[in-house]
Short mmCIF file of C-alpha atoms in Angstrom, two decimals:
data_model
loop_
_atom_site.label_atom_id
_atom_site.label_comp_id
_atom_site.label_asym_id
_atom_site.label_seq_id
_atom_site.Cartn_x
_atom_site.Cartn_y
_atom_site.Cartn_z
CA MET A 274 111.02 131.51 113.75
CA MET A 275 110.38 127.51 113.90
CA THR A 276 111.80 125.73 111.88
CA PRO A 277 109.76 123.51 109.62
CA ALA A 278 111.19 120.06 111.03
CA ALA A 279 111.56 120.79 114.54
CA GLU A 280 107.55 121.91 114.12
CA THR A 281 106.67 118.05 112.14
CA LEU A 282 108.73 116.39 115.21
CA GLY A 283 106.98 118.42 117.48
CA VAL A 284 110.12 120.46 119.05
CA ARG A 285 108.99 124.39 118.49
CA HIS A 286 112.56 125.37 118.71
CA SER A 287 113.62 128.22 116.82
CA ALA A 288 115.83 129.49 114.39
CA ASP A 289 118.03 131.23 116.70
CA ASP A 290 117.90 129.08 119.95
CA PRO A 291 118.40 125.24 118.19
CA THR A 292 118.83 123.56 121.22
CA GLY A 293 115.86 124.89 123.07
CA ARG A 294 117.66 126.52 125.83
CA GLN A 295 115.82 130.30 125.33
CA GLU A 296 112.67 128.48 125.43
CA MET A 297 112.99 126.46 127.81
CA ALA A 298 113.62 129.39 129.91
CA ALA A 299 110.69 131.28 128.73
CA CYS A 300 108.86 128.47 129.29
CA ALA A 301 109.82 128.18 133.24
CA GLY A 302 107.89 132.19 133.45
CA LEU A 303 104.35 130.12 132.91
CA THR A 304 105.08 128.14 136.22
CA GLY A 305 103.30 130.40 138.16
CA ARG A 306 100.68 130.79 136.36
CA HIS A 307 99.87 127.07 136.68
CA ILE A 308 98.98 124.80 139.38
CA TYR A 309 102.24 122.93 140.02
CA LEU A 310 102.23 119.29 139.62
CA PRO A 311 104.61 116.66 141.17
CA THR A 312 107.29 115.00 138.90
CA GLU A 313 105.55 111.76 138.93
CA ILE A 314 102.53 112.77 138.35
CA VAL A 315 103.27 114.45 134.94
CA HIS A 316 105.34 111.85 134.63
CA ILE A 317 102.33 108.86 134.75
CA ILE A 318 100.65 111.47 132.64
CA PHE A 319 103.40 111.47 129.70
CA THR A 320 102.52 107.79 129.56
CA TYR A 321 99.16 107.86 128.64
CA ILE A 322 100.67 110.47 126.06
CA GLN A 323 102.82 108.20 124.27
CA GLU A 324 99.98 105.97 123.45
CA LEU A 325 98.28 108.40 121.71
CA PRO A 326 98.82 108.16 117.75
CA ASP A 327 99.43 112.54 117.87
CA ALA A 328 101.80 112.12 120.71
CA PRO A 329 103.92 113.78 119.07
CA LYS A 330 101.73 117.17 118.37
CA ILE A 331 100.46 116.91 122.17
CA LEU A 332 104.20 116.39 123.81
CA SER A 333 105.01 119.28 122.00
CA SER A 334 102.30 121.73 123.04
CA CYS A 335 103.43 120.15 126.89
CA CYS A 336 106.77 122.03 125.87
CA LEU A 337 105.23 125.41 126.06
CA VAL A 338 103.26 124.62 130.17
CA SER A 339 106.38 125.04 132.04
CA ARG A 340 110.49 124.49 132.09
CA GLN A 341 109.09 121.29 134.54
CA TRP A 342 107.17 120.06 131.44
CA CYS A 343 109.00 120.82 128.80
CA SER A 344 112.73 119.47 130.82
CA ILE A 345 109.82 115.72 130.68
CA ALA A 346 108.41 116.00 127.72
CA THR A 347 112.07 116.39 125.34
CA PRO A 348 113.08 113.29 126.16
CA LEU A 349 110.21 111.65 125.33
CA LEU A 350 109.85 113.31 121.99
CA TYR A 351 113.53 112.37 120.51
CA ARG A 352 113.13 109.10 121.92
CA GLU A 353 111.98 108.07 118.94
CA PRO A 354 111.96 110.74 116.71
CA ARG A 355 110.05 109.83 113.06
CA ILE A 356 111.58 110.74 110.18
CA GLY A 357 110.43 111.14 106.59
CA HIS A 358 111.65 112.80 104.04
CA ARG A 359 109.02 115.88 104.76
CA ASN A 360 111.23 116.18 108.05
CA PHE A 361 114.25 115.02 107.78
CA ALA A 362 116.09 118.21 106.42
CA ALA A 363 115.36 120.12 109.79
CA PHE A 364 115.61 117.20 112.33
CA ALA A 365 119.01 116.81 111.19
CA ALA A 366 119.60 121.02 111.53
CA ALA A 367 118.97 119.93 115.21
CA PHE A 368 122.29 117.74 114.93
CA VAL A 369 124.37 118.61 112.08
CA SER A 370 124.65 122.51 112.17
CA PRO A 371 127.54 124.82 111.50
CA LYS A 372 130.00 125.41 113.64
CA ARG A 373 129.23 127.14 117.09
CA PRO A 374 130.62 127.64 120.68
CA ARG A 375 130.32 124.03 122.32
CA SER A 376 128.53 125.31 125.03
CA GLN A 377 125.63 126.70 122.42
CA LYS A 378 125.81 123.13 120.19
CA SER A 379 122.15 120.35 120.90
CA ASP A 380 122.53 118.01 123.30
CA LEU A 381 119.05 116.42 121.82
CA GLY A 382 121.43 113.44 120.61
CA GLN A 383 121.69 112.00 124.10
CA TYR A 384 117.74 111.21 124.29
CA VAL A 385 117.56 109.26 120.84
CA ARG A 386 117.07 105.66 121.38
CA ARG A 387 115.56 104.41 117.92
CA LEU A 388 116.68 106.06 114.30
CA ASP A 389 115.04 104.75 111.62
CA LEU A 390 115.78 106.16 108.50
CA SER A 391 114.99 103.75 106.04
CA GLU A 392 112.70 106.20 104.31
CA LEU A 393 115.40 108.26 103.13
CA VAL A 394 116.31 107.43 99.26
CA HIS A 395 118.32 110.94 98.65
CA HIS A 396 117.55 113.00 100.99
CA SER A 397 120.25 112.25 102.97
CA THR A 398 124.35 112.34 102.34
CA VAL A 399 127.17 109.68 103.60
CA ALA A 400 128.28 112.79 105.71
CA VAL A 401 125.20 113.82 107.45
CA THR A 402 124.71 110.16 108.63
CA ALA A 403 127.77 110.08 109.99
CA LYS A 404 127.57 113.25 111.84
CA LEU A 405 124.00 111.84 113.04
CA LEU A 406 125.32 108.59 114.26
CA GLN A 407 128.17 110.70 116.54
CA ASN A 408 125.70 112.57 117.71
CA VAL A 409 123.29 109.85 118.86
CA ARG A 410 125.63 107.30 119.86
CA PRO A 411 125.68 107.11 123.55
CA GLY A 412 122.42 106.15 124.24
CA LEU A 413 121.27 104.76 119.84
CA GLU A 414 119.91 101.45 120.95
CA ASP A 415 118.19 100.66 117.74
CA PHE A 416 119.52 102.03 114.20
CA ILE A 417 117.59 100.90 110.90
CA ALA A 418 119.62 102.47 107.93
CA PRO A 419 118.59 104.60 104.97
CA ALA A 420 118.99 102.87 101.36
CA TYR A 421 121.76 105.16 99.76
CA SER A 422 123.33 107.91 102.15
CA LEU A 423 125.83 104.78 103.65
CA SER A 424 128.99 103.62 102.94
CA SER A 425 132.10 101.84 105.28
CA ILE A 426 133.02 106.09 106.34
CA ASN A 427 129.45 104.85 108.14
CA LEU A 428 130.43 101.63 109.49
CA ILE A 429 133.12 102.96 111.60
CA SER A 430 130.61 105.51 113.25
CA ILE A 431 128.48 102.51 113.70
CA SER A 432 131.31 100.57 115.72
CA LYS A 433 131.30 103.06 118.23
CA CYS A 434 127.31 102.62 118.74
CA LEU A 435 128.30 101.00 121.74
CA SER A 436 124.62 100.95 122.83
CA LEU A 437 123.35 99.47 119.90
CA GLN A 438 121.19 96.67 120.65
CA ILE A 439 119.18 96.01 117.18
CA LEU A 440 121.22 97.34 113.59
CA ASP A 441 119.04 96.82 110.19
CA LEU A 442 120.80 97.77 107.50
CA SER A 443 118.53 95.49 105.09
CA VAL A 444 117.42 98.29 103.53
CA VAL A 445 121.05 99.16 102.18
CA VAL A 446 121.58 98.93 98.05
CA VAL A 447 125.58 99.30 99.24
CA GLU A 448 127.20 96.43 98.56
CA PHE A 449 128.98 95.91 102.29
CA THR A 450 130.93 92.18 102.42
CA LEU A 451 130.27 89.89 105.28
CA ASP A 452 133.80 91.41 106.45
CA GLU A 453 133.21 94.51 106.72
CA VAL A 454 130.26 94.12 108.71
CA LYS A 455 131.21 91.78 111.16
CA THR A 456 134.25 94.23 111.33
CA ALA A 457 132.16 96.66 112.32
CA THR A 458 130.28 95.43 115.03
CA LYS A 459 132.58 92.15 116.39
CA ASN A 460 132.30 94.58 119.55
CA LEU A 461 129.28 95.62 120.07
CA ALA A 462 128.78 93.69 123.27
CA ASN A 463 124.66 94.77 123.17
CA LEU A 464 124.33 94.25 119.76
CA LYS A 465 121.56 90.97 119.68
CA ARG A 466 119.35 91.29 116.44
CA LEU A 467 121.35 92.06 113.06
CA ARG A 468 119.99 92.24 109.56
CA LEU A 469 122.60 93.20 106.58
CA PRO A 470 121.99 94.32 103.54
CA ARG A 471 120.33 92.60 100.66
CA ALA A 472 123.56 92.34 98.22
CA THR A 473 125.59 90.87 101.42
CA SER A 474 126.82 87.31 101.10
CA LEU A 475 127.85 84.77 103.76
CA THR A 476 131.38 83.58 102.98
CA LEU A 477 134.04 81.79 104.27
CA SER A 478 136.19 84.30 104.15
CA ALA A 479 134.97 86.25 107.33
CA ASN A 480 135.38 83.00 109.50
CA GLU A 481 138.84 84.78 111.28
CA ILE A 482 136.73 87.83 112.12
CA PRO A 483 134.37 87.60 115.28
CA TRP A 484 130.59 88.04 115.25
CA PRO A 485 129.24 89.78 118.03
CA PRO A 486 129.23 88.18 120.99
CA ASN A 487 125.63 88.14 122.11
CA LEU A 488 123.49 87.90 118.62
CA THR A 489 120.28 86.04 118.73
CA SER A 490 118.83 87.00 115.61
CA LEU A 491 120.64 86.94 112.07
CA GLN A 492 118.80 88.10 108.38
CA PHE A 493 120.63 87.77 105.45
CA GLY A 494 120.18 87.39 101.65
CA GLY A 495 122.76 87.52 97.93
CA ALA A 496 123.70 84.37 97.06
CA ASN A 497 122.18 81.12 97.82
CA PRO A 498 125.28 79.53 100.06
CA ALA A 499 125.01 76.05 98.67
CA GLU A 500 127.08 77.12 95.90
CA ILE A 501 130.01 77.43 98.62
CA ASP A 502 132.02 74.17 98.30
CA HIS A 503 132.08 72.97 101.98
CA PHE A 504 129.99 75.55 103.38
CA ALA A 505 128.06 73.63 106.06
CA GLU A 506 131.18 71.88 107.23
CA GLN A 507 133.28 75.63 107.52
CA PHE A 508 130.91 78.42 107.90
CA SER A 509 131.21 79.81 111.03
CA TRP A 510 127.35 80.97 112.55
CA PRO A 511 127.32 82.95 115.72
CA GLU A 512 127.44 81.03 118.82
CA SER A 513 123.91 82.72 120.39
CA LEU A 514 122.18 82.55 117.65
CA THR A 515 118.31 80.87 118.07
CA SER A 516 116.76 83.36 115.07
CA LEU A 517 117.35 83.17 111.76
CA THR A 518 115.84 84.97 108.77
CA LEU A 519 116.55 84.40 104.73
CA HIS A 520 115.70 87.18 103.20
CA GLY A 521 115.13 86.85 99.14
CA CYS A 522 118.57 84.57 99.22
CA LYS A 523 119.04 84.08 95.35
CA ARG A 524 118.20 80.66 93.55
CA LEU A 525 117.25 79.14 96.71
CA THR A 526 116.89 75.60 96.29
CA HIS A 527 116.23 72.41 98.40
CA GLU A 528 119.89 71.95 98.80
CA SER A 529 120.43 74.84 100.51
CA ILE A 530 118.02 73.35 103.64
CA PRO A 531 121.61 71.10 104.16
CA ALA A 532 124.04 73.77 103.74
CA ILE A 533 122.87 76.65 105.83
CA LEU A 534 121.16 74.06 108.69
CA GLY A 535 123.40 71.42 108.72
CA SER A 536 125.49 72.84 111.30
CA PRO A 537 125.20 71.11 114.82
CA ILE A 538 124.68 74.80 116.27
CA LEU A 539 121.98 75.51 114.60
CA GLN A 540 120.34 72.49 114.59
CA GLN A 541 121.04 72.61 118.43
CA ASN A 542 120.17 76.39 119.47
CA LEU A 543 117.68 77.66 116.66
CA ARG A 544 114.11 78.49 117.85
CA ARG A 545 113.07 81.02 115.51
CA LEU A 546 113.28 80.15 111.44
CA ARG A 547 111.59 82.71 108.87
CA VAL A 548 112.38 82.21 105.47
CA THR A 549 111.13 84.29 102.60
CA THR A 550 111.92 84.76 98.34
CA GLU A 551 111.07 87.49 96.46
CA SER A 552 108.96 85.48 93.67
CA ASN A 553 107.25 82.70 96.34
CA VAL A 554 108.35 79.51 94.78
CA MET A 555 110.40 77.04 96.39
CA HIS A 556 111.08 73.86 94.88
CA PHE A 557 108.41 71.29 96.11
CA ARG A 558 111.32 69.40 98.33
CA PHE A 559 112.24 72.05 100.07
CA MET A 560 109.63 71.48 103.12
CA ALA A 561 110.07 68.04 102.98
CA ASP A 562 113.97 68.15 103.62
CA LEU A 563 113.21 70.97 106.01
CA VAL A 564 111.48 69.41 109.20
CA HIS A 565 114.49 67.02 109.55
CA PHE A 566 116.89 70.41 110.24
CA ILE A 567 114.98 71.86 112.77
CA PRO A 568 114.15 70.03 115.83
CA LYS A 569 113.59 72.18 118.70
CA VAL A 570 112.75 75.65 116.18
CA LYS A 571 109.55 76.29 117.67
CA PHE A 572 108.38 79.17 114.90
CA LEU A 573 108.56 78.36 111.48
CA SER A 574 107.39 81.05 108.76
CA LEU A 575 107.39 80.12 104.81
CA PRO A 576 106.78 81.63 102.22
CA GLY A 577 103.77 80.88 99.94
CA SER A 578 103.05 78.95 96.34
CA ASP A 579 103.06 75.39 95.93
CA ILE A 580 104.83 74.85 98.71
CA ASN A 581 101.99 75.38 101.55
CA SER A 582 100.33 72.15 99.92
CA THR A 583 103.42 70.06 100.64
CA VAL A 584 103.76 72.12 104.83
CA ILE A 585 101.19 69.61 106.47
CA PRO A 586 101.18 65.77 104.62
CA GLU A 587 104.75 66.71 104.89
CA MET A 588 104.32 66.89 109.24
CA GLU A 589 101.33 64.06 109.00
CA THR A 590 104.13 61.61 107.62
CA LEU A 591 107.02 62.23 109.68
CA ASN A 592 108.49 60.39 111.98
CA GLU A 593 110.07 62.42 114.63
CA LYS A 594 108.32 64.72 117.27
CA LEU A 595 108.65 68.66 116.52
CA ASP A 596 108.74 71.22 119.00
CA LEU A 597 106.78 73.68 115.99
CA GLU A 598 104.46 76.42 118.10
CA VAL A 599 103.26 78.44 115.28
CA ILE A 600 104.09 78.01 111.83
CA GLU A 601 103.49 81.02 109.26
CA LEU A 602 102.24 80.83 105.96
CA GLY A 603 103.34 83.21 103.48
CA PRO A 604 101.52 84.59 100.46
CA SER A 605 99.94 82.31 97.54
CA ALA A 606 99.57 82.27 93.81
CA VAL A 607 98.73 79.13 93.67
CA ALA A 608 95.21 78.04 94.74
CA TRP A 609 94.98 75.15 96.89
CA THR A 610 92.41 73.46 99.83
CA PHE A 611 93.37 74.12 103.43
CA PRO A 612 93.73 69.31 104.05
CA ILE A 613 92.37 69.88 107.19
CA ASN A 614 92.29 65.57 108.34
CA ALA A 615 96.01 66.19 107.51
CA PHE A 616 96.34 68.27 109.41
CA LYS A 617 94.56 67.08 112.66
CA ARG A 618 96.27 63.60 111.71
CA ALA A 619 99.42 65.60 112.28
CA LEU A 620 98.46 67.55 115.28
CA LYS A 621 98.81 63.98 116.73
CA SER A 622 101.79 62.60 115.56
CA SER A 623 104.86 65.15 114.76
CA LEU A 624 102.84 68.66 115.69
CA VAL A 625 102.11 67.75 119.05
CA LYS A 626 103.08 71.23 120.38
CA LEU A 627 101.66 73.33 117.38
CA ARG A 628 99.42 75.75 119.14
CA TYR A 629 98.71 78.66 116.37
CA LEU A 630 99.00 78.88 112.61
CA ARG A 631 99.14 82.07 111.07
CA VAL A 632 98.43 82.76 107.08
CA GLN A 633 97.91 85.30 104.70
CA GLU A 634 94.90 86.14 103.53
CA THR A 635 95.26 84.92 100.05
CA HIS A 636 94.47 81.28 101.67
CA HIS A 637 91.21 82.69 103.75
CA ALA A 638 89.80 81.20 100.92
CA SER A 639 90.93 77.52 101.39
CA LEU A 640 89.38 77.95 104.81
CA MET A 641 86.24 79.17 104.93
CA TYR A 642 84.77 75.46 102.86
CA ASP A 643 82.52 73.74 105.62
CA ASN A 644 83.57 75.43 108.61
CA CYS A 645 86.73 74.43 108.33
CA GLU A 646 88.44 77.06 110.14
CA GLU A 647 86.46 76.82 112.87
CA GLU A 648 87.65 72.96 112.26
CA VAL A 649 91.37 74.23 112.78
CA ASP A 650 90.92 76.53 116.08
CA ASN A 651 89.06 73.86 117.66
CA ALA A 652 92.01 71.14 117.08
CA LEU A 653 94.45 73.67 117.99
CA MET A 654 93.14 74.81 121.54
CA GLU A 655 92.94 70.74 121.61
CA ASN A 656 95.99 70.05 121.15
CA ALA A 657 97.00 73.26 122.57
CA ARG A 658 95.50 71.47 125.87
CA ARG A 659 97.10 68.38 125.75
CA ALA A 660 100.64 69.91 125.04
CA GLY A 661 99.84 70.75 128.56
CA TYR A 662 100.14 74.61 127.84
CA ASP A 663 98.76 76.43 130.91
CA GLN A 664 94.74 76.42 130.40
CA THR A 665 94.27 79.67 132.24
CA LYS A 666 96.30 81.47 129.73
CA LEU A 667 94.50 79.98 126.67
CA GLU A 668 91.69 80.80 127.94
CA THR A 669 92.21 84.53 128.69
CA GLY A 670 94.56 84.44 125.93
CA GLU A 671 98.06 85.00 127.09
CA ILE A 672 98.85 82.05 125.51
CA LEU A 673 98.11 82.67 121.88
CA THR A 674 96.35 79.58 119.92
CA GLY A 675 93.95 78.82 116.98
CA CYS A 676 94.12 80.04 112.87
CA TYR A 677 94.81 83.37 111.93
CA VAL A 678 94.81 85.21 108.96
CA PHE A 679 96.45 87.97 108.39
CA SER A 680 97.21 91.18 105.49
#
């Protein structure tokens, strides 16, 4: 009898044969009834299948064609499993099963590269999460943690996932200190991106613990660093950091800018900066102070509200040429009119490299008057050409330019 979640994942294993070995053997018997295809051809077929919306279901069917097809499809099926509250129990059963002889233990964990448990609420436990991590750790590259079934025990398991490149703890509601997270990740040499739990604040006490040696992207929330005395001078940032996201920081004010971005390391290395707030309300001086601390940032994403009305005017009067190539404006509850004339002047003063403007759909109305959106498109294309971007790549869209409205 087939387990429910195994079928949901597209893995047709029976309860008596959780690893699928017997099924593979059965599949082998089908080989003689089918035209043999070279393994290379089967791989090419599967590269197309992986792009389809119902890829798991199709790959599941492929497992029944022959042992050859089954052996190729199974790793693809488990590489990035789609896990939700409906199929999690049976998915976990394939890895976290009752004690049985080592020869019968599932070896499916070796195929998992991305484990996304973000949709789970109370569907798992700390123990089950720990066992899952233990089974998939040899090849796990991307782990998105669940909200509740995570504790310090799991941080120990995470510390052993040496292939990990992305660690996302952003939905975790359990409170971890920065010290705990850094201790768990300090030896993960492959880790590039780290998203801290929203309740985890940056602290000076964690300075003695090294960051992952090759960390390039960091997201944090928690308390406002400006409330910590001497934070700007004393906090130790990852030396290889190029991307920073301030996600829902509490009481974020214009005073936070020098506290966070005043570090020489960030001013020298930072290329991407994203700021989000739960209320989309930002101090009106935020933008005025921000632009003086991001000389080399190429991508800037800002929240909505009144900050949008200050972005372009501030850029227009700035006496410094910025490296900004892309600006993204988040949703706004405040109606405003896009300052097209100030924008054009800013392109010739501080925004000499700007080529792409992304605005949330709530701003679309502000771009609809008098062909404003078309004017912005044309101005950005002209600016990109003036900045020396590859003409062919601009025309083919390989280098994005213009104004884009996103939802």
